[in-house]
Short mmCIF file of C-alpha atoms and ligand atoms in Angstrom, two decimals:
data_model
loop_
_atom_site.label_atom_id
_atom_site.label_comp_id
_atom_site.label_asym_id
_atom_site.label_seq_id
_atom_site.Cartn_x
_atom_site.Cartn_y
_atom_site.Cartn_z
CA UNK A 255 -11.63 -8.39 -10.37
CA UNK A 256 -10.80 -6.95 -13.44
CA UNK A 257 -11.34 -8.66 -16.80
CA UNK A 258 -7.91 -7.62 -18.07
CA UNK A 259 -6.09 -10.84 -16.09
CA UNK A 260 -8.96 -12.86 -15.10
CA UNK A 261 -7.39 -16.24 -15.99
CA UNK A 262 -5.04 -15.75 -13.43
CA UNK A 263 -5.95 -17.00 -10.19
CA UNK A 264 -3.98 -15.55 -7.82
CA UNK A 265 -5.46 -12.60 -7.27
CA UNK A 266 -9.16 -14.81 -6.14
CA UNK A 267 -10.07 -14.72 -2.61
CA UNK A 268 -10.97 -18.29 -1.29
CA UNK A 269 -14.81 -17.48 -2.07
CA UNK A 270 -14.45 -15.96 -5.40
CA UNK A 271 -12.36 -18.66 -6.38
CA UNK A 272 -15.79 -21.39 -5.54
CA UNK A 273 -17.21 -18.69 -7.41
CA UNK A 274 -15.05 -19.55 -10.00
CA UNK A 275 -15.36 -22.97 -10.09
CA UNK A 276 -18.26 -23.53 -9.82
CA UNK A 277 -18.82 -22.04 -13.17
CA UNK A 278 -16.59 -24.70 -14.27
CA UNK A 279 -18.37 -27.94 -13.08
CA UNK A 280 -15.04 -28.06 -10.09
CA UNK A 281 -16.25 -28.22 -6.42
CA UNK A 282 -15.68 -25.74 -3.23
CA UNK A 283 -13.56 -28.85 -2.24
CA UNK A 284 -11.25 -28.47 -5.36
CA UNK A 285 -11.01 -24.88 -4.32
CA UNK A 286 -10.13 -25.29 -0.88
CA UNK A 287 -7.30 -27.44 -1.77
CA UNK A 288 -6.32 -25.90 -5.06
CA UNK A 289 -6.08 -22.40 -2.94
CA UNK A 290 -3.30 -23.16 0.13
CA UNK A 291 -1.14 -24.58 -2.70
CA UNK A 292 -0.92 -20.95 -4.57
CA UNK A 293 -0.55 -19.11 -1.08
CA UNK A 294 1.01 -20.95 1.55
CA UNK A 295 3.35 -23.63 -1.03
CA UNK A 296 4.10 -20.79 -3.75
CA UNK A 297 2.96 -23.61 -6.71
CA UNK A 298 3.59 -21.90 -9.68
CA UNK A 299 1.48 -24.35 -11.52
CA UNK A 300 -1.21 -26.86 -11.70
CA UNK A 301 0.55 -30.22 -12.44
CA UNK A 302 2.52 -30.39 -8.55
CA UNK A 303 -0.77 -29.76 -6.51
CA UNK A 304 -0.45 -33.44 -5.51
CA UNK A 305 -4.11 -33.90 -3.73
CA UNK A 306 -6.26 -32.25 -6.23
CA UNK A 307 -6.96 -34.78 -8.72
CA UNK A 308 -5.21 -35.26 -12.25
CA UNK A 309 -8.90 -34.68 -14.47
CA UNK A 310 -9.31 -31.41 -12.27
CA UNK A 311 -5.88 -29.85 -12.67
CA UNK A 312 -6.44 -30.71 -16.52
CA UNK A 313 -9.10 -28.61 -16.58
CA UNK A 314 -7.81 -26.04 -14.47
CA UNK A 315 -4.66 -26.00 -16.36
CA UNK A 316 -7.39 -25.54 -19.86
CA UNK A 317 -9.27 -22.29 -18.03
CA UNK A 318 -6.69 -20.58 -15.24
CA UNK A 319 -2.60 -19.52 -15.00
CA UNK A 320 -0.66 -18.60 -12.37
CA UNK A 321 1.80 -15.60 -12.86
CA UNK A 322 4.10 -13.36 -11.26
CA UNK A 323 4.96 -10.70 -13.39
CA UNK A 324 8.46 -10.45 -15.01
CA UNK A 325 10.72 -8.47 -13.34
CA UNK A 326 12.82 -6.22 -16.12
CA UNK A 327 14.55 -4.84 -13.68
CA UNK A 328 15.98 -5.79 -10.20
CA UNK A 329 17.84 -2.34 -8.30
CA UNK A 330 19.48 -3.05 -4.42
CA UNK A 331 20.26 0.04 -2.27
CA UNK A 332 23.44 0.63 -0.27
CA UNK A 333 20.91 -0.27 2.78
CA UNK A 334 19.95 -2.97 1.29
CA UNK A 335 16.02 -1.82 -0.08
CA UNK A 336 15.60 -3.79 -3.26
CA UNK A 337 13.06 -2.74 -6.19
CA UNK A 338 11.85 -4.73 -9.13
CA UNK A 339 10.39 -3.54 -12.13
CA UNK A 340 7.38 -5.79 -12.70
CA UNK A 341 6.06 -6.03 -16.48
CA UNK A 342 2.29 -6.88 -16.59
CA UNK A 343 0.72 -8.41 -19.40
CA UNK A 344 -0.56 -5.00 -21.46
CA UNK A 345 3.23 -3.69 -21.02
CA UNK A 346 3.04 -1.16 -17.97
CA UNK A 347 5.21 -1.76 -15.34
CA UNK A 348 5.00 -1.33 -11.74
CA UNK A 349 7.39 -1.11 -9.20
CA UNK A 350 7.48 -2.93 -5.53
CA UNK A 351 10.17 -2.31 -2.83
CA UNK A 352 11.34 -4.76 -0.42
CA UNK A 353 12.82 -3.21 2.52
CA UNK A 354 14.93 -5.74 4.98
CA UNK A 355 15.11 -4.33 8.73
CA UNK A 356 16.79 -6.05 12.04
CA UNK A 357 13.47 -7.55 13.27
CA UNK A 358 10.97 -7.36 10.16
CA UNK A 359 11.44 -7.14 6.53
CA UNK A 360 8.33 -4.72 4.92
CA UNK A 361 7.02 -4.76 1.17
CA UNK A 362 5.99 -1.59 -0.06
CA UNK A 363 3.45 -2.11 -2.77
CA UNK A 364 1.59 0.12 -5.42
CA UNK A 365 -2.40 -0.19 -6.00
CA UNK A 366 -2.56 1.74 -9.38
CA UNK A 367 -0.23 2.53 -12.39
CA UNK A 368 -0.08 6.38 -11.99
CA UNK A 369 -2.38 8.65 -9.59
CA UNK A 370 -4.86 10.63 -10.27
CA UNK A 371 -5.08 12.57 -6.90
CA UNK A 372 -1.54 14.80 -8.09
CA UNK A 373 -0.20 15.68 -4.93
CA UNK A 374 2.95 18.46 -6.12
CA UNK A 375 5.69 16.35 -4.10
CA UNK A 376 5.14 13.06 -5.78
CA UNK A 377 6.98 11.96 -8.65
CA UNK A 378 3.80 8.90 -9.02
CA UNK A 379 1.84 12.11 -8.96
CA UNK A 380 3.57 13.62 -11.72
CA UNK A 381 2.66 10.79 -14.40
CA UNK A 382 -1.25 9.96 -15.10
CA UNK A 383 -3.60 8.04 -14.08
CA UNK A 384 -3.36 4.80 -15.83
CA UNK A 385 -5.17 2.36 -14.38
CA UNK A 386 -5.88 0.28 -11.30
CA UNK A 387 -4.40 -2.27 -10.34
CA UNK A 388 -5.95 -6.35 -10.16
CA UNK A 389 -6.26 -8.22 -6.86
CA UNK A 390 -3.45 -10.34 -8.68
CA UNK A 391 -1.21 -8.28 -9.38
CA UNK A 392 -1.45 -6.48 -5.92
CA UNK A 393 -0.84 -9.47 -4.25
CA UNK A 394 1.89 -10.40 -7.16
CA UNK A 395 3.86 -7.69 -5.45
CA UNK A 396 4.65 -9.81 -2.41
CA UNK A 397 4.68 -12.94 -3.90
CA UNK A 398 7.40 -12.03 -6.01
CA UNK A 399 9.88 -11.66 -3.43
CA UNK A 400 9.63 -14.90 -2.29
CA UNK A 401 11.26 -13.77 1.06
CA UNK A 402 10.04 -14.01 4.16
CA UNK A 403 7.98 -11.10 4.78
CA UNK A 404 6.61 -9.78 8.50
CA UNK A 405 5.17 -6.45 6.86
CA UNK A 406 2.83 -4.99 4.26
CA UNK A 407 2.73 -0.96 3.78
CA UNK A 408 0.22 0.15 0.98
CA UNK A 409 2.74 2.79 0.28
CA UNK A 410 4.00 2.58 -3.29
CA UNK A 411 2.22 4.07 -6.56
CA UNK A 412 -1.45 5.00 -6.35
CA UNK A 413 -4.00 5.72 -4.63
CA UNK A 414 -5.54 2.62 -2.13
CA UNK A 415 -8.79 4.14 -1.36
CA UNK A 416 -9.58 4.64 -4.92
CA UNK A 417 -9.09 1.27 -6.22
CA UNK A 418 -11.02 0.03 -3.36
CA UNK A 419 -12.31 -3.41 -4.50
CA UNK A 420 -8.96 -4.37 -5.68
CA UNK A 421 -7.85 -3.87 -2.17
CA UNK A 422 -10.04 -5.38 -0.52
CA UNK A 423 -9.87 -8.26 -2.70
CA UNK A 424 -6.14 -8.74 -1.98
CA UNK A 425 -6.69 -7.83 1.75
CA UNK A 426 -8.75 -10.24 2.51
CA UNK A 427 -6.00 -13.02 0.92
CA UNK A 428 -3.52 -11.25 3.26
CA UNK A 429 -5.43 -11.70 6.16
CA UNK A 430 -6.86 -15.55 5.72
CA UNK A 431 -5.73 -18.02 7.86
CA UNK A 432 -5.29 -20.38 4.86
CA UNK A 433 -3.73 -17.94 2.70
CA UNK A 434 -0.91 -15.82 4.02
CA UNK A 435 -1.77 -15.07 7.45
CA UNK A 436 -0.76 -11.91 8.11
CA UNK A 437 -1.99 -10.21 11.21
CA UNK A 438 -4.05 -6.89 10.96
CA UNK A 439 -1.68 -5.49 12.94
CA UNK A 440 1.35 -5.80 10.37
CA UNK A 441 -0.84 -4.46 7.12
CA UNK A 442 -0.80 -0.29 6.64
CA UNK A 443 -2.75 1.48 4.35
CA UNK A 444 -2.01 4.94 3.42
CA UNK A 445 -4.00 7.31 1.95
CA UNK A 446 -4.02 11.20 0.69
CA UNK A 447 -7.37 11.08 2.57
CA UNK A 448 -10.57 10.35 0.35
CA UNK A 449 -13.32 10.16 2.60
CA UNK A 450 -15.97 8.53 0.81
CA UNK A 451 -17.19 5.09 1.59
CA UNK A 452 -14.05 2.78 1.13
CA UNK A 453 -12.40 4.64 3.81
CA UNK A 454 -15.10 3.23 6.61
CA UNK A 455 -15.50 0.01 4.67
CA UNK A 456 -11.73 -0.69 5.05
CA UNK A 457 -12.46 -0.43 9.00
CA UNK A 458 -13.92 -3.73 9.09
CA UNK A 459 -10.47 -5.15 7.77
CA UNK A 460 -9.06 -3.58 10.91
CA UNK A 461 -5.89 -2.59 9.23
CA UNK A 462 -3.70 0.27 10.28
CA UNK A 463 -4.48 3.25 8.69
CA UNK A 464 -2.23 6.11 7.85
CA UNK A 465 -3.24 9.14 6.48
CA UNK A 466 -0.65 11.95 4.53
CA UNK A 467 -1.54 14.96 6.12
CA UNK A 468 1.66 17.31 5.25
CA UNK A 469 0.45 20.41 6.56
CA UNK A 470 -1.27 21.92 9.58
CA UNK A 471 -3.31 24.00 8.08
CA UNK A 472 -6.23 24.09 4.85
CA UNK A 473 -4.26 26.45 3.03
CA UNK A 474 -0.80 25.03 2.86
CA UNK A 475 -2.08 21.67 2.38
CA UNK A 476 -4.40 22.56 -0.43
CA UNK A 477 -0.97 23.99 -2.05
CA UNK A 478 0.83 21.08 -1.69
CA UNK A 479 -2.24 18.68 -2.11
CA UNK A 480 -4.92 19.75 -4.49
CA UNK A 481 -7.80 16.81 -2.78
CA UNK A 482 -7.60 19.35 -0.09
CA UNK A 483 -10.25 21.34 -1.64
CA UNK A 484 -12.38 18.48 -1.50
CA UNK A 485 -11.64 16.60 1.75
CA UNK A 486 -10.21 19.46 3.91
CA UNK A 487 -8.51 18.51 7.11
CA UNK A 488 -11.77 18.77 9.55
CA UNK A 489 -13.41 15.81 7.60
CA UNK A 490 -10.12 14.25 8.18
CA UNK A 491 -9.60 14.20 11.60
CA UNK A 492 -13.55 13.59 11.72
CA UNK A 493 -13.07 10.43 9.30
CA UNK A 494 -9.54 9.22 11.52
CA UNK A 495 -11.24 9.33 14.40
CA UNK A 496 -14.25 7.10 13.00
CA UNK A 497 -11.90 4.66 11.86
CA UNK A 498 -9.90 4.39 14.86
CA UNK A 499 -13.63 3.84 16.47
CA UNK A 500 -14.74 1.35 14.08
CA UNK A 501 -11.37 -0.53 13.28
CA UNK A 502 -10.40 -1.24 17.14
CA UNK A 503 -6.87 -0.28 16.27
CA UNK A 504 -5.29 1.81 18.97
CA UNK A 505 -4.42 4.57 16.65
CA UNK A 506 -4.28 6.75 13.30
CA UNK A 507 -0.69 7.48 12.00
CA UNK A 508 -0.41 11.05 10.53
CA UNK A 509 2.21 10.95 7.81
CA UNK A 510 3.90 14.85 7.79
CA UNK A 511 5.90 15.58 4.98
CA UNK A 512 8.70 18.54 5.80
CA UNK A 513 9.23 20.97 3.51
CA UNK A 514 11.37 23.74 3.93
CA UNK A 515 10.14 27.04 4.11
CA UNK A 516 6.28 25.45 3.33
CA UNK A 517 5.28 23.44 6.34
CA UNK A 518 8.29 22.80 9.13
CA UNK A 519 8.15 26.39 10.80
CA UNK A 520 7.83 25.63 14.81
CA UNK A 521 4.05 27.57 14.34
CA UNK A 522 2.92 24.03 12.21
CA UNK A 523 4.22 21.89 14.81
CA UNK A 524 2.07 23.58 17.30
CA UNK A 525 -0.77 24.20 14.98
CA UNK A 526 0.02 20.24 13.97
CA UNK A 527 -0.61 19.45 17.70
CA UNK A 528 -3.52 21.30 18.55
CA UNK A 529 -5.03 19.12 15.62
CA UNK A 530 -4.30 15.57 16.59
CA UNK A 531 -5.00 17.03 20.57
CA UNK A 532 -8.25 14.99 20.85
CA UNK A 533 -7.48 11.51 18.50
CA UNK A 534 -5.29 8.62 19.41
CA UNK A 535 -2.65 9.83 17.21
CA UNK A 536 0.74 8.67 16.02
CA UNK A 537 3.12 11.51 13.73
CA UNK A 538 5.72 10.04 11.10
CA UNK A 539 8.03 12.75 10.34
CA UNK A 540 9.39 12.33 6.90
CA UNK A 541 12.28 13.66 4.87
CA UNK A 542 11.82 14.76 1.34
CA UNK A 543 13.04 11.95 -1.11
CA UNK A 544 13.92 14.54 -3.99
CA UNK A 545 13.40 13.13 -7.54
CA UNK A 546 14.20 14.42 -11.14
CA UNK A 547 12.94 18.11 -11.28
CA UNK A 548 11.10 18.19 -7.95
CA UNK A 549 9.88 21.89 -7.02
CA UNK A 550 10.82 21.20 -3.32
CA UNK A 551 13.51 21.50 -0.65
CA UNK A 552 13.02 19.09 2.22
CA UNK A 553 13.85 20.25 5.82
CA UNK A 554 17.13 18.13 7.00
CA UNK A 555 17.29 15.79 9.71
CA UNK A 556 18.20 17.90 12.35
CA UNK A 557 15.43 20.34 11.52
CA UNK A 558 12.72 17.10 11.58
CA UNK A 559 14.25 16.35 15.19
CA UNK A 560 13.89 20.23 16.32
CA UNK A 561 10.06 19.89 14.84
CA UNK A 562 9.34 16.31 16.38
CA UNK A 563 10.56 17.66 19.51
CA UNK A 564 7.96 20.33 19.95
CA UNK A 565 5.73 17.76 19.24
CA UNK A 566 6.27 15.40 21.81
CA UNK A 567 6.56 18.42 23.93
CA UNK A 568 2.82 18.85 23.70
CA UNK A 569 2.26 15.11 24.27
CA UNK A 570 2.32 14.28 20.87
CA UNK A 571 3.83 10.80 19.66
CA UNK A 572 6.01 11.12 17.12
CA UNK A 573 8.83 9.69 15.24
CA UNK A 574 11.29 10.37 12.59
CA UNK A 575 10.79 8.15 9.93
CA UNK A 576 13.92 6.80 8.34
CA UNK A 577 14.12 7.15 4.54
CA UNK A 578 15.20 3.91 2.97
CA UNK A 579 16.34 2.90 -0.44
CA UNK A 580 16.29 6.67 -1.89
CA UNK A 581 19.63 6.22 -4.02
CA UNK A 582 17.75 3.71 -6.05
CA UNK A 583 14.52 6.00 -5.92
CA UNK A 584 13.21 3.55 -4.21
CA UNK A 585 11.62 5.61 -1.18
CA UNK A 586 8.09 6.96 -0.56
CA UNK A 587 7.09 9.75 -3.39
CA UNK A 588 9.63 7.96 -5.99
CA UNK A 589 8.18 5.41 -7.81
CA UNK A 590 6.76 6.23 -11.37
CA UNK A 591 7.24 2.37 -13.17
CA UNK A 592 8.63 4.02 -16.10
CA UNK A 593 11.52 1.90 -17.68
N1 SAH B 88 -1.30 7.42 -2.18
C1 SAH B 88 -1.08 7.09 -0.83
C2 SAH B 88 0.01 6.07 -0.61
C3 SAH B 88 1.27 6.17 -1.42
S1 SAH B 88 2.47 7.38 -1.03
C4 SAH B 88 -0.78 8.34 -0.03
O1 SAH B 88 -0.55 9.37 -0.62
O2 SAH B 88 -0.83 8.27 1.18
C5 SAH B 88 3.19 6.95 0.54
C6 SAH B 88 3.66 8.17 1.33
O3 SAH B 88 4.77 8.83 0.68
C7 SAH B 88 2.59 9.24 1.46
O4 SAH B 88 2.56 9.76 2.76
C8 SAH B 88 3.05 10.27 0.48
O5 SAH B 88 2.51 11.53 0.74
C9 SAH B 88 4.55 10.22 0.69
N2 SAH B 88 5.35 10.87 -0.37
C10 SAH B 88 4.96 11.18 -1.62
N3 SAH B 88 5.99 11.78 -2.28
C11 SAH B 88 7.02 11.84 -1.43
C12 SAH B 88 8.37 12.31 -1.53
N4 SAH B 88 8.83 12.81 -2.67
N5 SAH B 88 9.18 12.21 -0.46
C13 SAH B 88 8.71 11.65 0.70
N6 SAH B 88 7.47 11.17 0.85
C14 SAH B 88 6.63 11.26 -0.20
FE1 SF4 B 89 -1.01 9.79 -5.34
FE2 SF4 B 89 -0.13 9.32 -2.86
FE3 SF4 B 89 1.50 10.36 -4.72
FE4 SF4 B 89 -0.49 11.85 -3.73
S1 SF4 B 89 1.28 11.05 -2.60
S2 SF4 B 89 0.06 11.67 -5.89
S3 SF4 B 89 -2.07 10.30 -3.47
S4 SF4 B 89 0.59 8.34 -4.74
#
């Protein structure tokens, strides 16, 4: 945890939070019951947590909050993807999408304020690095919508791998049995591919991991993806493959940007399939989601299905991802938490 909200105590893992208390003179008992209460009940304070006893929430009330953000600003798409604006305590905002399906409804949710990785398609990627992102205010993102949600895509602004202990932090609360529950199979974390440590320590989590690859070869992708001079597309396939190892998850998703005129010539889609030949693979195709002053074209839909054909024509699993919320700016790529 950060220092920056460390009163509030949604963001503690059930451990941290004995930790916690235990610095306090309050038991592991007082944090096993104060914690379902803030997870699985959504108590927004002390004073209804009817089993813990009336001298403990006193003092918990004296040392902890619990807070959800404000949101400044609620947008709904014709499809009917809603963003808030969330305002955190030191004034920057951050944005999380909730995305409503037939069968599942997914959050989308951001892990920094900015990026610092400045991939040339993203508009997060256009402002700075700010900062990372608490365990609270990670996990903020979903209790805010105080809907029922099925899925979790680490998808929105920032970097994941790169504000590692943050993640793992609000992970693990995801995942608990007496927290939210979520299976490992409904949690995706997507990175621009940083292979250092966090990427094999998130195996043990046994999330599903997608990585942005966007190109089928070093040379395009370092155009379009500057950390491509430092991780190049060998290491990887080479880390993918590791994780799909260690993580017992039956595959890697490969998340391929189209581009017209860069990337979505019929000579990637083979090149992209002699890459992802020897690793249980999945490819997302995705549409550009254009945004104020982008320097890109994206390839249309019909172009995507001509490109995800040859791809499945070489045994290849692929789909077409849909874009959702875009009118709002509310897709992948878009979200910057300006006001
Ligand atoms: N930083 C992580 C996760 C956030 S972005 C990552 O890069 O993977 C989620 C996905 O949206 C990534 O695949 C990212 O490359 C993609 N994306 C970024 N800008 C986009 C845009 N303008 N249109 C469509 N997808 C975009
Ligand atoms: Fe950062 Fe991901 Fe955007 Fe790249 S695509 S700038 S890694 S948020």
């Amino acid at each position: 945890m950060s220092e920056i909200d460390f009163t509030n105590i949604i963001g503690f893992t059930l451990s941290q939070l004995k930790t916690e208390f235990a610095k306090i003179g309050l038991t592991n008992l007082d944090a096993k019951r104060v914690f379902p209460w803030i997870h699985t009940k959504s108590a927004r304070s002390f004073d209804i947590m009817s089993d813990v006893p009336l001298k403990v929430r006193k003092i918990l009330e004296e040392n902890y909050s619990i807070k959800i953000p404000n949101c400044v600003t609620l947008q709904k798409s014709r499809d009917g993807t809603k963003k808030a604006l969330l305002k955190l305590w030191d004034e920057n905002c951050i944005e999380t999408v909730f995305i409503p399906e037939e069968k599942r409804s997914t959050v989308c949710v951001s892990s920094q304020i900015g990026c610092a990785v400045g991939c040339k398609f993203c508009y997060t990627g256009t402002q700075n690095f700010v900062r990372n992102l608490t365990s609270s205010e990670i996990i903020a993102q979903i209790l805010f919508w105080n809907e029922s949600v099925t899925n979790i895509v680490f998808m929105g602004m920032g970097e994941p791998l790169l504000n590692f202990e943050n993640l793992a932090s609000a992970l693990e609360l995801l995942l608990e049995e007496r927290a939210h529950n979520f299976s490992r199979h409904k949690i995706t974390v997507s990175t621009s591919g940083i292979i250092e440590n966090a990427i094999f320590d998130l195996a043990k989590f046994g999330v599903k991991l997608a990585i942005s690859l966007h190109a089928s070869n070093d040379e395009t992708r370092s155009r379009i993806m500057p950390i491509n001079n430092k991780y190049n597309i060998k290491t990887l396939i080479n880390a993918a493959e590791e994780y799909q190892r260690n993580s017992n998850t039956d595959h890697v998703t490969f998340e391929y940007l189209l581009l017209k005129g860069i990337n979505d010539s019929d000579a990637n889609a083979i090149e992209l399939s002699r890459l992802l030949r020897s690793i249980p693979s999945k490819v997302n195709l995705i549409t550009f989601n254009s945004w104020p002053g982008s320097p890109f074209i994206g390839s249309s839909y019909d172009h995507a299905h001509r490109f995800a054909k040859i791809l499945l024509g070489k045994g290849i699993r692929t789909i077409v991802r849909k874009s959702r919320g875009d009118d709002v700016l509310a897709a992948c790529g878009q979200l910057k938490g300006k006001k």
